[in-house]
Amino acid sequence: MGKSLARRGGEGYVRTMRILHLSDTHLDEAGAPDADGADGTAALRLLLDELQHLDDLDAVVITGDVADDGSREAYTRAGELVSAYAGRRGAEVFYTTGNHDDRSTFREVLGSGHRQPEAAYEGAAGERAAASTVGGWRLITLDTLVPGKGYGRLDSGQLEWLRELLADPAPSGTVLAFHHPPVALDVEVQQVLGLENPAELAGAIRGTDVQLILCGHFHLQILARLEQATVWVTPGVVSRIDLTARPGTERAVHGPSASVVRLGSGYGPLIHTLHARDPRMGETVYEADEAEMREVVKRLGPAQRA
């Protein structure tokens, strides 16, 4: 399917594209369970093993929080595991930063997040964005990291760079990938710790060929729209957030998950989630009460909100 063609309106045919979308792997230096029993390395290995029959892929996209501690060892291990999986399928690999990532170490190990970017941006604070084309589809990764905080923001330089790129449409269309979603459910921690300036992003993509926006961060799946683009938030690899918990609290459970995205089908992006058969599936990783969540919002949210 990933190598076939599909008709797009009256514009002829575009190549279809299949993306494996991962996020929030949260690998660490030790490569072992943390105090809550979450183990990013084990979760990623289990997930990739469970996806051994998923062969027809054009790209693997990891939307941030690649590392939990920003360590060189975590980025190196993530790169080895994902590259081995993607390499056997001839798929390109793309990474973005998340709020747990360290820009400097990310850059040392993973570079721009693209193997050979066609265009790149570097901001005054070290923000890095890049663009590559895969089979006619342009994939642009953006950097929404705000050091020391949980929310994200796109700086003005990135947005201007993005506008300039989008002024020229790609042959098949454009996909954006970054960590912090520009949308949120009616959940305070999401509303405070998502992308701080979604309206500015909406203005930058309005009327362009951006068809899909891939994000992570919330550790659960959400489907929405921003202007003409579909927004997809994929569940986490290291854990998933269980919204059946009491409002105001947060419960994370075991169960590595990923998404498969198909573009160019003629029906808009087709997206489905895949869940690894974790023996601890659904078991609690942690549960934070109302007071703990208020502290998270105060400590990691924007200063004006705190």
Coordinates of C-alpha atoms in Angstrom, one line a residue, residues 62-253:
I62 CA 9.0 9.9 16.9
T63 CA 7.4 13.0 18.3
G64 CA 9.4 13.9 21.3
D65 CA 10.3 12.8 24.8
V66 CA 12.7 10.4 23.2
A67 CA 14.7 10.5 26.4
D68 CA 13.4 10.9 29.9
D69 CA 16.6 12.2 31.3
G70 CA 18.3 13.8 28.3
S71 CA 21.2 11.4 28.5
R72 CA 23.5 10.4 25.6
E73 CA 22.9 6.7 26.5
A74 CA 19.2 7.1 26.1
Y75 CA 19.4 8.8 22.7
T76 CA 22.0 6.3 21.4
R77 CA 19.8 3.3 22.5
A78 CA 16.7 4.8 20.9
G79 CA 18.5 5.5 17.7
E80 CA 19.9 2.0 17.6
L81 CA 16.5 0.3 18.3
V82 CA 14.4 2.4 15.9
S83 CA 17.0 2.5 13.1
A84 CA 17.4 -1.3 13.2
Y85 CA 13.6 -1.6 12.9
A86 CA 13.2 1.0 10.2
G87 CA 16.2 -0.1 8.3
R88 CA 14.9 -3.5 7.7
R89 CA 11.8 -1.9 6.1
G90 CA 13.6 0.8 4.1
A91 CA 11.9 3.5 6.1
E92 CA 13.2 6.9 6.9
V93 CA 13.4 7.9 10.6
F94 CA 12.5 11.3 12.0
Y95 CA 12.7 12.6 15.6
T96 CA 11.5 15.8 17.4
T97 CA 12.3 17.1 20.8
G98 CA 9.9 17.0 23.7
N99 CA 9.8 18.7 27.1
H100 CA 11.9 15.9 28.7
D101 CA 14.6 16.1 26.0
D102 CA 17.9 18.0 26.2
R103 CA 18.5 20.0 23.0
S104 CA 22.3 19.8 23.2
T105 CA 22.5 16.0 23.7
F106 CA 19.7 15.4 21.2
R107 CA 21.6 17.3 18.6
E108 CA 24.9 15.5 19.4
V109 CA 23.3 12.1 18.9
L110 CA 20.4 12.6 16.6
G111 CA 21.4 15.8 14.8
S112 CA 18.4 17.7 13.3
G113 CA 16.2 14.6 13.7
H114 CA 16.5 14.0 10.0
R115 CA 19.2 11.9 8.2
Q116 CA 19.7 14.4 5.4
P117 CA 17.4 17.4 5.7
E118 CA 16.6 19.5 2.7
A119 CA 16.1 22.6 4.9
A120 CA 16.9 23.3 8.5
Y121 CA 16.3 26.1 11.1
E122 CA 18.2 26.9 14.2
G123 CA 17.0 29.5 16.6
A124 CA 18.9 31.7 19.1
A125 CA 18.0 29.3 22.0
G126 CA 19.0 26.2 20.0
E127 CA 15.6 25.4 18.6
R128 CA 15.9 23.1 15.7
A129 CA 13.5 22.4 12.9
A130 CA 14.0 20.5 9.6
A131 CA 12.3 19.4 6.5
S132 CA 12.7 16.3 4.2
T133 CA 10.7 14.9 1.3
V134 CA 9.7 11.2 1.3
G135 CA 8.0 10.0 -1.9
G136 CA 6.6 13.4 -2.7
W137 CA 5.4 14.1 0.8
R138 CA 7.2 16.8 2.8
L139 CA 7.7 16.1 6.5
I140 CA 8.6 19.0 8.7
T141 CA 9.6 18.6 12.3
L142 CA 9.3 21.5 14.7
D143 CA 10.8 22.1 18.1
T144 CA 8.3 23.1 20.8
L145 CA 10.5 22.6 23.8
V146 CA 10.5 25.2 26.6
P147 CA 13.4 24.2 28.8
G148 CA 12.4 23.4 32.4
K149 CA 8.7 23.5 31.6
G150 CA 5.9 21.1 30.6
Y151 CA 4.1 23.3 28.0
G152 CA 5.4 24.0 24.5
R153 CA 5.8 27.0 22.3
L154 CA 6.8 27.7 18.7
D155 CA 9.2 30.7 18.5
S156 CA 8.6 33.4 15.9
G157 CA 11.7 32.4 13.9
Q158 CA 10.4 28.9 13.4
L159 CA 7.0 30.1 12.4
E160 CA 8.5 32.5 9.8
W161 CA 10.7 29.7 8.5
L162 CA 7.7 27.5 8.3
R163 CA 5.7 30.1 6.4
E164 CA 8.5 30.5 3.9
L165 CA 8.7 26.7 3.3
L166 CA 5.0 26.3 2.9
A167 CA 4.8 29.1 0.3
D168 CA 5.9 26.4 -2.2
P169 CA 3.6 23.3 -2.0
A170 CA 5.1 19.8 -2.0
P171 CA 4.2 17.4 -4.7
S172 CA 1.9 15.3 -2.5
G173 CA 1.4 17.5 0.5
T174 CA 3.0 18.4 3.9
V175 CA 3.0 16.7 7.3
L176 CA 4.1 18.5 10.4
A177 CA 5.4 16.7 13.5
F178 CA 6.2 18.1 16.9
H179 CA 5.6 17.3 20.6
H180 CA 3.0 19.5 22.2
P181 CA -0.5 19.3 20.7
P182 CA -2.2 22.5 19.5
V183 CA -5.5 21.0 20.8
A184 CA -6.6 19.7 24.2
L185 CA -9.5 17.9 25.8
D186 CA -11.5 19.4 28.7
V187 CA -8.6 18.4 31.0
E188 CA -6.8 21.2 32.8
V189 CA -3.3 19.6 32.7
Q190 CA -3.7 19.3 28.9
Q191 CA -5.0 22.8 28.4
V192 CA -2.1 24.3 30.4
L193 CA 0.7 22.0 29.2
G194 CA -0.1 21.8 25.5
L195 CA 1.1 24.2 22.8
E196 CA 0.9 27.7 24.1
N197 CA 0.4 29.5 20.8
P198 CA -1.8 27.3 18.6
A199 CA -3.4 30.4 17.0
E200 CA -0.1 31.5 15.6
L201 CA 0.5 28.0 14.1
A202 CA -3.0 28.1 12.6
G203 CA -2.2 31.4 10.9
A204 CA 1.1 29.9 9.5
I205 CA -0.6 26.9 7.9
R206 CA -3.9 28.4 6.8
G207 CA -4.5 27.8 3.1
T208 CA -1.3 25.8 2.7
D209 CA -0.8 22.1 1.7
V210 CA -0.4 21.0 5.4
Q211 CA -2.7 18.0 5.6
L212 CA -1.7 16.4 8.9
I213 CA -0.1 17.3 12.2
L214 CA 1.4 14.6 14.3
C215 CA 2.0 15.1 18.1
G216 CA 2.5 13.2 21.3
H217 CA 3.0 14.5 24.9
F218 CA -0.5 13.6 26.3
H219 CA 0.1 9.8 26.2
L220 CA -3.3 9.2 24.7
Q221 CA -5.0 9.4 21.3
I222 CA -6.9 12.5 20.2
L223 CA -8.2 13.4 16.8
A224 CA -9.0 17.0 16.0
R225 CA -8.6 19.7 13.3
L226 CA -6.5 22.9 13.0
E227 CA -7.5 24.9 10.0
Q228 CA -7.5 22.4 7.0
A229 CA -5.2 19.9 8.7
T230 CA -6.1 16.8 10.7
V231 CA -4.4 16.8 14.1
W232 CA -3.4 13.3 15.5
V233 CA -2.1 12.8 19.0
T234 CA -0.7 9.3 19.5
P235 CA -0.6 7.4 22.8
G236 CA 2.7 7.0 24.6
V237 CA 5.1 4.1 24.3
V238 CA 6.3 4.1 27.9
S239 CA 2.7 4.5 29.3
R240 CA -0.8 5.6 28.5
I241 CA -3.0 8.0 30.4
D242 CA -6.3 6.5 31.6
L243 CA -9.1 9.1 31.5
T244 CA -11.4 6.9 33.6
A245 CA -9.6 8.3 36.6
R246 CA -11.4 10.8 38.8
P247 CA -11.5 14.3 37.3
G248 CA -8.6 16.4 38.5
T249 CA -6.4 13.4 39.0
E250 CA -4.1 11.5 36.6
R251 CA -3.6 7.8 36.2
A252 CA -1.0 6.3 33.9
V253 CA -1.1 2.6 33.0

